[in-house]
């Protein structure tokens, strides 16, 4: 079999020419084997009708296998020549022929160096795209955090409004004054709690 990958031909046919030739070779081999089996069965039936025949089925099988090897050798020799003919003249695309999808190369030819530069530019654009995508994801995450902070701030402002309204209902018009009063009362309650805890501990000790 040919070692030339023939990738351009595979692009056109949808399969490599070597694969095509291999399938033809296998099909011929299978057909040759089936023919020899049929010939062997015919010979065995003919021998059954002959009286006092000294040829055994084992001898027939040996002769059949020997003849099959002979035919296979001849076939391999002929198939090698046929394969060379097919791969060179029939299944090969001439070097001056372009496939329809590659016609743009006629109007926009480029060298190997230009191709490498184009590949490098594509890689750089891909890296930029990945960077921009990561930046976009980071901005979206930050936007979600800002929404959460905004919601909490809104809750805090609502709480302050409620406290201010409550202060007005109890005669305190200034929210700051009510907040200072609330802090003072909280400290007083904390001092009372500390005194009660100390007194409780003293009573337990005594």
mmCIF file of N, CA, C and O in Angstrom, residues 105-200:
data_model
loop_
_atom_site.group_PDB
_atom_site.id
_atom_site.type_symbol
_atom_site.label_atom_id
_atom_site.label_comp_id
_atom_site.label_asym_id
_atom_site.label_seq_id
_atom_site.Cartn_x
_atom_site.Cartn_y
_atom_site.Cartn_z
ATOM 1 N N UNK A 105 -7.850 30.669 -3.401
ATOM 2 C CA UNK A 105 -6.391 30.743 -3.426
ATOM 3 C C UNK A 105 -5.866 31.266 -4.762
ATOM 4 O O UNK A 105 -4.739 31.756 -4.836
ATOM 5 N N UNK A 106 -6.674 31.139 -5.830
ATOM 6 C CA UNK A 106 -6.247 31.670 -7.119
ATOM 7 C C UNK A 106 -6.223 33.195 -7.117
ATOM 8 O O UNK A 106 -5.322 33.829 -7.672
ATOM 9 N N UNK A 107 -7.231 33.792 -6.475
ATOM 10 C CA UNK A 107 -7.319 35.255 -6.426
ATOM 11 C C UNK A 107 -6.602 35.847 -5.227
ATOM 12 O O UNK A 107 -6.239 37.023 -5.233
ATOM 13 N N UNK A 108 -6.425 35.048 -4.183
ATOM 14 C CA UNK A 108 -5.747 35.543 -2.973
ATOM 15 C C UNK A 108 -4.648 34.557 -2.567
ATOM 16 O O UNK A 108 -4.733 33.908 -1.519
ATOM 17 N N UNK A 109 -3.620 34.441 -3.373
ATOM 18 C CA UNK A 109 -2.532 33.526 -3.006
ATOM 19 C C UNK A 109 -1.701 34.104 -1.855
ATOM 20 O O UNK A 109 -1.624 35.319 -1.670
ATOM 21 N N UNK A 110 -1.093 33.241 -1.079
ATOM 22 C CA UNK A 110 -0.244 33.697 0.013
ATOM 23 C C UNK A 110 0.877 32.685 0.224
ATOM 24 O O UNK A 110 0.728 31.493 -0.062
ATOM 25 N N UNK A 111 1.974 33.197 0.740
ATOM 26 C CA UNK A 111 3.146 32.359 0.968
ATOM 27 C C UNK A 111 3.060 31.696 2.335
ATOM 28 O O UNK A 111 2.162 31.970 3.141
ATOM 29 N N UNK A 112 4.040 30.838 2.597
ATOM 30 C CA UNK A 112 4.098 30.153 3.894
ATOM 31 C C UNK A 112 4.310 31.157 5.030
ATOM 32 O O UNK A 112 3.718 31.029 6.104
ATOM 33 N N UNK A 113 5.135 32.181 4.768
ATOM 34 C CA UNK A 113 5.382 33.194 5.794
ATOM 35 C C UNK A 113 4.111 33.983 6.091
ATOM 36 O O UNK A 113 3.806 34.269 7.256
ATOM 37 N N UNK A 114 3.374 34.339 5.037
ATOM 38 C CA UNK A 114 2.105 35.063 5.235
ATOM 39 C C UNK A 114 1.102 34.204 5.988
ATOM 40 O O UNK A 114 0.342 34.712 6.822
ATOM 41 N N UNK A 115 1.111 32.932 5.696
ATOM 42 C CA UNK A 115 0.210 32.019 6.410
ATOM 43 C C UNK A 115 0.551 31.956 7.897
ATOM 44 O O UNK A 115 -0.337 31.973 8.755
ATOM 45 N N UNK A 116 1.833 31.899 8.207
ATOM 46 C CA UNK A 116 2.259 31.876 9.611
ATOM 47 C C UNK A 116 1.878 33.164 10.331
ATOM 48 O O UNK A 116 1.450 33.137 11.493
ATOM 49 N N UNK A 117 2.042 34.301 9.634
ATOM 50 C CA UNK A 117 1.650 35.584 10.227
ATOM 51 C C UNK A 117 0.153 35.625 10.482
ATOM 52 O O UNK A 117 -0.313 36.135 11.518
ATOM 53 N N UNK A 118 -0.610 35.066 9.539
ATOM 54 C CA UNK A 118 -2.060 35.017 9.714
ATOM 55 C C UNK A 118 -2.437 34.121 10.890
ATOM 56 O O UNK A 118 -3.325 34.468 11.687
ATOM 57 N N UNK A 119 -1.756 33.002 11.020
ATOM 58 C CA UNK A 119 -2.006 32.111 12.159
ATOM 59 C C UNK A 119 -1.694 32.811 13.475
ATOM 60 O O UNK A 119 -2.447 32.691 14.459
ATOM 61 N N UNK A 120 -0.580 33.556 13.494
ATOM 62 C CA UNK A 120 -0.206 34.282 14.708
ATOM 63 C C UNK A 120 -1.244 35.345 15.047
ATOM 64 O O UNK A 120 -1.613 35.529 16.219
ATOM 65 N N UNK A 121 -1.737 36.041 14.027
ATOM 66 C CA UNK A 121 -2.759 37.066 14.253
ATOM 67 C C UNK A 121 -4.050 36.442 14.792
ATOM 68 O O UNK A 121 -4.692 37.007 15.690
ATOM 69 N N UNK A 122 -4.403 35.281 14.257
ATOM 70 C CA UNK A 122 -5.603 34.588 14.747
ATOM 71 C C UNK A 122 -5.431 34.202 16.212
ATOM 72 O O UNK A 122 -6.354 34.367 17.031
ATOM 73 N N UNK A 123 -4.252 33.691 16.571
ATOM 74 C CA UNK A 123 -3.996 33.315 17.966
ATOM 75 C C UNK A 123 -4.078 34.538 18.882
ATOM 76 O O UNK A 123 -4.625 34.456 19.994
ATOM 77 N N UNK A 124 -3.526 35.681 18.423
ATOM 78 C CA UNK A 124 -3.589 36.904 19.234
ATOM 79 C C UNK A 124 -5.033 37.362 19.416
ATOM 80 O O UNK A 124 -5.436 37.781 20.514
ATOM 81 N N UNK A 125 -5.824 37.284 18.348
ATOM 82 C CA UNK A 125 -7.232 37.665 18.452
ATOM 83 C C UNK A 125 -7.986 36.731 19.399
ATOM 84 O O UNK A 125 -8.862 37.184 20.158
ATOM 85 N N UNK A 126 -7.649 35.450 19.359
ATOM 86 C CA UNK A 126 -8.284 34.500 20.275
ATOM 87 C C UNK A 126 -7.939 34.830 21.728
ATOM 88 O O UNK A 126 -8.808 34.750 22.607
ATOM 89 N N UNK A 127 -6.675 35.193 21.964
ATOM 90 C CA UNK A 127 -6.268 35.564 23.326
ATOM 91 C C UNK A 127 -6.988 36.830 23.781
ATOM 92 O O UNK A 127 -7.447 36.924 24.935
ATOM 93 N N UNK A 128 -7.116 37.817 22.876
ATOM 94 C CA UNK A 128 -7.838 39.044 23.220
ATOM 95 C C UNK A 128 -9.299 38.739 23.527
ATOM 96 O O UNK A 128 -9.886 39.305 24.456
ATOM 97 N N UNK A 129 -9.871 37.851 22.740
ATOM 98 C CA UNK A 129 -11.278 37.488 22.969
ATOM 99 C C UNK A 129 -11.446 36.825 24.337
ATOM 100 O O UNK A 129 -12.397 37.125 25.074
ATOM 101 N N UNK A 130 -10.505 35.941 24.682
ATOM 102 C CA UNK A 130 -10.579 35.283 25.989
ATOM 103 C C UNK A 130 -10.442 36.307 27.115
ATOM 104 O O UNK A 130 -11.159 36.234 28.121
ATOM 105 N N UNK A 131 -9.521 37.284 26.922
ATOM 106 C CA UNK A 131 -9.331 38.322 27.942
ATOM 107 C C UNK A 131 -10.586 39.166 28.107
ATOM 108 O O UNK A 131 -11.031 39.446 29.230
ATOM 109 N N UNK A 132 -11.172 39.572 26.976
ATOM 110 C CA UNK A 132 -12.400 40.366 27.031
ATOM 111 C C UNK A 132 -13.550 39.575 27.643
ATOM 112 O O UNK A 132 -14.367 40.134 28.376
ATOM 113 N N UNK A 133 -13.587 38.290 27.358
ATOM 114 C CA UNK A 133 -14.641 37.454 27.938
ATOM 115 C C UNK A 133 -14.480 37.369 29.453
ATOM 116 O O UNK A 133 -15.473 37.465 30.200
ATOM 117 N N UNK A 134 -13.234 37.199 29.916
ATOM 118 C CA UNK A 134 -12.992 37.156 31.366
ATOM 119 C C UNK A 134 -13.341 38.492 32.010
ATOM 120 O O UNK A 134 -13.918 38.536 33.102
ATOM 121 N N UNK A 135 -12.982 39.596 31.328
ATOM 122 C CA UNK A 135 -13.313 40.928 31.848
ATOM 123 C C UNK A 135 -14.822 41.114 31.943
ATOM 124 O O UNK A 135 -15.335 41.664 32.929
ATOM 125 N N UNK A 136 -15.520 40.660 30.919
ATOM 126 C CA UNK A 136 -16.977 40.767 30.923
ATOM 127 C C UNK A 136 -17.579 39.981 32.074
ATOM 128 O O UNK A 136 -18.482 40.464 32.773
ATOM 129 N N UNK A 137 -17.068 38.767 32.296
ATOM 130 C CA UNK A 137 -17.572 37.957 33.410
ATOM 131 C C UNK A 137 -17.296 38.625 34.754
ATOM 132 O O UNK A 137 -18.143 38.605 35.656
ATOM 133 N N UNK A 138 -16.092 39.232 34.880
ATOM 134 C CA UNK A 138 -15.763 39.927 36.129
ATOM 135 C C UNK A 138 -16.679 41.128 36.345
ATOM 136 O O UNK A 138 -17.152 41.382 37.460
ATOM 137 N N UNK A 139 -16.975 41.871 35.271
ATOM 138 C CA UNK A 139 -17.877 43.021 35.380
ATOM 139 C C UNK A 139 -19.291 42.584 35.742
ATOM 140 O O UNK A 139 -19.970 43.245 36.544
ATOM 141 N N UNK A 140 -19.732 41.477 35.165
ATOM 142 C CA UNK A 140 -21.063 40.970 35.497
ATOM 143 C C UNK A 140 -21.134 40.551 36.960
ATOM 144 O O UNK A 140 -22.140 40.801 37.644
ATOM 145 N N UNK A 141 -20.043 39.907 37.443
ATOM 146 C CA UNK A 141 -20.016 39.511 38.853
ATOM 147 C C UNK A 141 -20.028 40.740 39.758
ATOM 148 O O UNK A 141 -20.726 40.771 40.784
ATOM 149 N N UNK A 142 -19.253 41.770 39.378
ATOM 150 C CA UNK A 142 -19.241 43.013 40.158
ATOM 151 C C UNK A 142 -20.608 43.688 40.137
ATOM 152 O O UNK A 142 -21.061 44.243 41.147
ATOM 153 N N UNK A 143 -21.276 43.635 38.991
ATOM 154 C CA UNK A 143 -22.610 44.223 38.883
ATOM 155 C C UNK A 143 -23.595 43.502 39.807
ATOM 156 O O UNK A 143 -24.432 44.156 40.455
ATOM 157 N N UNK A 144 -23.472 42.185 39.888
ATOM 158 C CA UNK A 144 -24.338 41.437 40.794
ATOM 159 C C UNK A 144 -24.068 41.827 42.246
ATOM 160 O O UNK A 144 -25.003 41.968 43.048
ATOM 161 N N UNK A 145 -22.785 42.003 42.585
ATOM 162 C CA UNK A 145 -22.445 42.431 43.949
ATOM 163 C C UNK A 145 -23.012 43.818 44.242
ATOM 164 O O UNK A 145 -23.517 44.073 45.349
ATOM 165 N N UNK A 146 -22.930 44.711 43.255
ATOM 166 C CA UNK A 146 -23.475 46.054 43.440
ATOM 167 C C UNK A 146 -24.992 46.011 43.639
ATOM 168 O O UNK A 146 -25.543 46.786 44.435
ATOM 169 N N UNK A 147 -25.652 45.091 42.931
ATOM 170 C CA UNK A 147 -27.095 44.941 43.121
ATOM 171 C C UNK A 147 -27.412 44.488 44.536
ATOM 172 O O UNK A 147 -28.367 44.969 45.162
ATOM 173 N N UNK A 148 -26.593 43.568 45.053
ATOM 174 C CA UNK A 148 -26.808 43.082 46.426
ATOM 175 C C UNK A 148 -26.584 44.209 47.432
ATOM 176 O O UNK A 148 -27.369 44.409 48.372
ATOM 177 N N UNK A 149 -25.475 44.972 47.228
ATOM 178 C CA UNK A 149 -25.179 46.098 48.127
ATOM 179 C C UNK A 149 -26.282 47.144 48.047
ATOM 180 O O UNK A 149 -26.714 47.712 49.067
ATOM 181 N N UNK A 150 -26.766 47.415 46.839
ATOM 182 C CA UNK A 150 -27.836 48.391 46.658
ATOM 183 C C UNK A 150 -29.110 47.948 47.375
ATOM 184 O O UNK A 150 -29.807 48.767 48.006
ATOM 185 N N UNK A 151 -29.407 46.624 47.309
ATOM 186 C CA UNK A 151 -30.594 46.114 47.989
ATOM 187 C C UNK A 151 -30.451 46.262 49.508
ATOM 188 O O UNK A 151 -31.402 46.655 50.201
ATOM 189 N N UNK A 152 -29.230 45.959 50.027
ATOM 190 C CA UNK A 152 -29.009 46.106 51.465
ATOM 191 C C UNK A 152 -29.083 47.575 51.881
ATOM 192 O O UNK A 152 -29.621 47.902 52.952
ATOM 193 N N UNK A 153 -28.530 48.466 51.046
ATOM 194 C CA UNK A 153 -28.594 49.894 51.345
ATOM 195 C C UNK A 153 -30.045 50.379 51.370
ATOM 196 O O UNK A 153 -30.436 51.184 52.230
ATOM 197 N N UNK A 154 -30.819 49.853 50.440
ATOM 198 C CA UNK A 154 -32.229 50.215 50.392
ATOM 199 C C UNK A 154 -32.944 49.755 51.663
ATOM 200 O O UNK A 154 -33.776 50.475 52.226
ATOM 201 N N UNK A 155 -32.608 48.545 52.115
ATOM 202 C CA UNK A 155 -33.201 48.044 53.370
ATOM 203 C C UNK A 155 -32.800 48.928 54.547
ATOM 204 O O UNK A 155 -33.624 49.222 55.427
ATOM 205 N N UNK A 156 -31.518 49.355 54.566
ATOM 206 C CA UNK A 156 -31.048 50.211 55.663
ATOM 207 C C UNK A 156 -31.765 51.558 55.652
ATOM 208 O O UNK A 156 -32.193 52.061 56.712
ATOM 209 N N UNK A 157 -31.911 52.151 54.487
ATOM 210 C CA UNK A 157 -32.617 53.431 54.380
ATOM 211 C C UNK A 157 -34.075 53.287 54.798
ATOM 212 O O UNK A 157 -34.641 54.167 55.461
ATOM 213 N N UNK A 158 -34.671 52.166 54.436
ATOM 214 C CA UNK A 158 -36.062 51.913 54.845
ATOM 215 C C UNK A 158 -36.147 51.813 56.358
ATOM 216 O O UNK A 158 -37.088 52.333 56.990
ATOM 217 N N UNK A 159 -35.150 51.141 56.978
ATOM 218 C CA UNK A 159 -35.123 51.010 58.434
ATOM 219 C C UNK A 159 -34.982 52.378 59.096
ATOM 220 O O UNK A 159 -35.671 52.680 60.090
ATOM 221 N N UNK A 160 -34.103 53.217 58.538
ATOM 222 C CA UNK A 160 -33.939 54.565 59.091
ATOM 223 C C UNK A 160 -35.234 55.368 58.981
ATOM 224 O O UNK A 160 -35.602 56.117 59.894
ATOM 225 N N UNK A 161 -35.908 55.237 57.860
ATOM 226 C CA UNK A 161 -37.183 55.943 57.685
ATOM 227 C C UNK A 161 -38.200 55.485 58.728
ATOM 228 O O UNK A 161 -38.944 56.298 59.307
ATOM 229 N N UNK A 162 -38.236 54.169 58.950
ATOM 230 C CA UNK A 162 -39.175 53.647 59.953
ATOM 231 C C UNK A 162 -38.832 54.150 61.352
ATOM 232 O O UNK A 162 -39.729 54.488 62.139
ATOM 233 N N UNK A 163 -37.506 54.187 61.654
ATOM 234 C CA UNK A 163 -37.100 54.689 62.971
ATOM 235 C C UNK A 163 -37.447 56.176 63.123
ATOM 236 O O UNK A 163 -37.886 56.632 64.194
ATOM 237 N N UNK A 164 -37.243 56.925 62.047
ATOM 238 C CA UNK A 164 -37.564 58.352 62.104
ATOM 239 C C UNK A 164 -39.059 58.577 62.287
ATOM 240 O O UNK A 164 -39.491 59.429 63.066
ATOM 241 N N UNK A 165 -39.853 57.769 61.582
ATOM 242 C CA UNK A 165 -41.317 57.884 61.747
ATOM 243 C C UNK A 165 -41.745 57.507 63.157
ATOM 244 O O UNK A 165 -42.641 58.125 63.737
ATOM 245 N N UNK A 166 -41.075 56.458 63.693
ATOM 246 C CA UNK A 166 -41.407 56.055 65.068
ATOM 247 C C UNK A 166 -41.039 57.153 66.054
ATOM 248 O O UNK A 166 -41.754 57.423 67.019
ATOM 249 N N UNK A 167 -39.904 57.825 65.811
ATOM 250 C CA UNK A 167 -39.496 58.916 66.690
ATOM 251 C C UNK A 167 -40.484 60.068 66.632
ATOM 252 O O UNK A 167 -40.799 60.686 67.669
ATOM 253 N N UNK A 168 -40.992 60.366 65.494
ATOM 254 C CA UNK A 168 -41.985 61.426 65.374
ATOM 255 C C UNK A 168 -43.266 61.058 66.111
ATOM 256 O O UNK A 168 -43.907 61.912 66.734
ATOM 257 N N UNK A 169 -43.646 59.768 66.008
ATOM 258 C CA UNK A 169 -44.863 59.340 66.709
ATOM 259 C C UNK A 169 -44.719 59.485 68.220
ATOM 260 O O UNK A 169 -45.714 59.694 68.929
ATOM 261 N N UNK A 170 -43.481 59.381 68.719
ATOM 262 C CA UNK A 170 -43.250 59.500 70.167
ATOM 263 C C UNK A 170 -42.761 60.884 70.550
ATOM 264 O O UNK A 170 -42.243 61.099 71.646
ATOM 265 N N UNK A 171 -42.892 61.845 69.682
ATOM 266 C CA UNK A 171 -42.592 63.225 70.024
ATOM 267 C C UNK A 171 -41.180 63.660 69.740
ATOM 268 O O UNK A 171 -40.795 64.762 70.127
ATOM 269 N N UNK A 172 -40.379 62.812 69.096
ATOM 270 C CA UNK A 172 -39.004 63.196 68.751
ATOM 271 C C UNK A 172 -38.970 63.531 67.274
ATOM 272 O O UNK A 172 -39.136 62.659 66.415
ATOM 273 N N UNK A 173 -38.730 64.805 66.999
ATOM 274 C CA UNK A 173 -38.780 65.232 65.597
ATOM 275 C C UNK A 173 -37.455 65.008 64.877
ATOM 276 O O UNK A 173 -37.432 64.810 63.666
ATOM 277 N N UNK A 174 -36.364 65.056 65.651
ATOM 278 C CA UNK A 174 -35.054 64.896 65.028
ATOM 279 C C UNK A 174 -34.609 63.447 65.148
ATOM 280 O O UNK A 174 -34.556 62.895 66.251
ATOM 281 N N UNK A 175 -34.252 62.838 64.038
ATOM 282 C CA UNK A 175 -33.828 61.430 64.039
ATOM 283 C C UNK A 175 -32.501 61.258 64.783
ATOM 284 O O UNK A 175 -32.277 60.255 65.459
ATOM 285 N N UNK A 176 -31.599 62.264 64.653
ATOM 286 C CA UNK A 176 -30.323 62.162 65.344
ATOM 287 C C UNK A 176 -30.511 62.128 66.858
ATOM 288 O O UNK A 176 -29.841 61.380 67.580
ATOM 289 N N UNK A 177 -31.420 62.994 67.337
ATOM 290 C CA UNK A 177 -31.677 63.018 68.779
ATOM 291 C C UNK A 177 -32.234 61.674 69.239
ATOM 292 O O UNK A 177 -31.852 61.151 70.289
ATOM 293 N N UNK A 178 -33.124 61.107 68.448
ATOM 294 C CA UNK A 178 -33.707 59.812 68.832
ATOM 295 C C UNK A 178 -32.645 58.719 68.798
ATOM 296 O O UNK A 178 -32.648 57.797 69.619
ATOM 297 N N UNK A 179 -31.716 58.822 67.845
ATOM 298 C CA UNK A 179 -30.664 57.819 67.765
ATOM 299 C C UNK A 179 -29.720 57.941 68.957
ATOM 300 O O UNK A 179 -29.309 56.929 69.547
ATOM 301 N N UNK A 180 -29.383 59.203 69.359
ATOM 302 C CA UNK A 180 -28.535 59.402 70.540
ATOM 303 C C UNK A 180 -29.228 58.888 71.782
ATOM 304 O O UNK A 180 -28.626 58.234 72.649
ATOM 305 N N UNK A 181 -30.523 59.154 71.878
ATOM 306 C CA UNK A 181 -31.296 58.667 73.025
ATOM 307 C C UNK A 181 -31.326 57.152 73.054
ATOM 308 O O UNK A 181 -31.221 56.534 74.126
ATOM 309 N N UNK A 182 -31.448 56.553 71.880
ATOM 310 C CA UNK A 182 -31.475 55.090 71.810
ATOM 311 C C UNK A 182 -30.145 54.504 72.259
ATOM 312 O O UNK A 182 -30.105 53.517 73.000
ATOM 313 N N UNK A 183 -29.044 55.143 71.870
ATOM 314 C CA UNK A 183 -27.727 54.652 72.282
ATOM 315 C C UNK A 183 -27.546 54.793 73.782
ATOM 316 O O UNK A 183 -27.021 53.894 74.460
ATOM 317 N N UNK A 184 -27.969 55.930 74.343
ATOM 318 C CA UNK A 184 -27.848 56.146 75.790
ATOM 319 C C UNK A 184 -28.665 55.126 76.567
ATOM 320 O O UNK A 184 -28.209 54.556 77.563
ATOM 321 N N UNK A 185 -29.891 54.893 76.120
ATOM 322 C CA UNK A 185 -30.728 53.903 76.797
ATOM 323 C C UNK A 185 -30.119 52.509 76.702
ATOM 324 O O UNK A 185 -30.203 51.706 77.643
ATOM 325 N N UNK A 186 -29.492 52.215 75.558
ATOM 326 C CA UNK A 186 -28.854 50.913 75.395
ATOM 327 C C UNK A 186 -27.696 50.758 76.355
ATOM 328 O O UNK A 186 -27.507 49.698 76.965
ATOM 329 N N UNK A 187 -26.930 51.833 76.554
ATOM 330 C CA UNK A 187 -25.818 51.769 77.502
ATOM 331 C C UNK A 187 -26.315 51.596 78.918
ATOM 332 O O UNK A 187 -25.723 50.872 79.729
ATOM 333 N N UNK A 188 -27.415 52.291 79.252
ATOM 334 C CA UNK A 188 -27.984 52.150 80.600
ATOM 335 C C UNK A 188 -28.429 50.726 80.843
ATOM 336 O O UNK A 188 -28.194 50.154 81.914
ATOM 337 N N UNK A 189 -29.099 50.150 79.850
ATOM 338 C CA UNK A 189 -29.544 48.766 79.997
ATOM 339 C C UNK A 189 -28.354 47.823 80.144
ATOM 340 O O UNK A 189 -28.403 46.844 80.919
ATOM 341 N N UNK A 190 -27.274 48.088 79.424
ATOM 342 C CA UNK A 190 -26.083 47.243 79.521
ATOM 343 C C UNK A 190 -25.461 47.355 80.917
ATOM 344 O O UNK A 190 -25.019 46.354 81.491
ATOM 345 N N UNK A 191 -25.423 48.579 81.479
ATOM 346 C CA UNK A 191 -24.877 48.759 82.827
ATOM 347 C C UNK A 191 -25.724 48.030 83.857
ATOM 348 O O UNK A 191 -25.205 47.408 84.793
ATOM 349 N N UNK A 192 -27.053 48.135 83.711
ATOM 350 C CA UNK A 192 -27.938 47.437 84.640
ATOM 351 C C UNK A 192 -27.724 45.937 84.558
ATOM 352 O O UNK A 192 -27.682 45.231 85.585
ATOM 353 N N UNK A 193 -27.559 45.410 83.305
ATOM 354 C CA UNK A 193 -27.335 43.969 83.140
ATOM 355 C C UNK A 193 -26.039 43.535 83.810
ATOM 356 O O UNK A 193 -25.968 42.503 84.481
ATOM 357 N N UNK A 194 -24.968 44.379 83.675
ATOM 358 C CA UNK A 194 -23.684 44.044 84.299
ATOM 359 C C UNK A 194 -23.810 44.015 85.819
ATOM 360 O O UNK A 194 -23.250 43.133 86.498
ATOM 361 N N UNK A 195 -24.558 44.982 86.381
ATOM 362 C CA UNK A 195 -24.738 45.018 87.840
ATOM 363 C C UNK A 195 -25.504 43.797 88.328
ATOM 364 O O UNK A 195 -25.169 43.199 89.356
ATOM 365 N N UNK A 196 -26.527 43.404 87.582
ATOM 366 C CA UNK A 196 -27.322 42.233 87.979
ATOM 367 C C UNK A 196 -26.470 40.982 87.934
ATOM 368 O O UNK A 196 -26.537 40.129 88.835
ATOM 369 N N UNK A 197 -25.612 40.853 86.909
ATOM 370 C CA UNK A 197 -24.754 39.677 86.812
ATOM 371 C C UNK A 197 -23.757 39.633 87.967
ATOM 372 O O UNK A 197 -23.503 38.568 88.541
ATOM 373 N N UNK A 198 -23.177 40.788 88.322
ATOM 374 C CA UNK A 198 -22.237 40.825 89.446
ATOM 375 C C UNK A 198 -22.914 40.455 90.756
ATOM 376 O O UNK A 198 -22.387 39.712 91.572
ATOM 377 N N UNK A 199 -24.120 41.004 90.973
ATOM 378 C CA UNK A 199 -24.854 40.709 92.207
ATOM 379 C C UNK A 199 -25.230 39.226 92.275
ATOM 380 O O UNK A 199 -25.165 38.595 93.327
ATOM 381 N N UNK A 200 -25.573 38.665 91.117
ATOM 382 C CA UNK A 200 -25.933 37.249 91.076
ATOM 383 C C UNK A 200 -24.741 36.388 91.426
ATOM 384 O O UNK A 200 -24.841 35.416 92.170
#
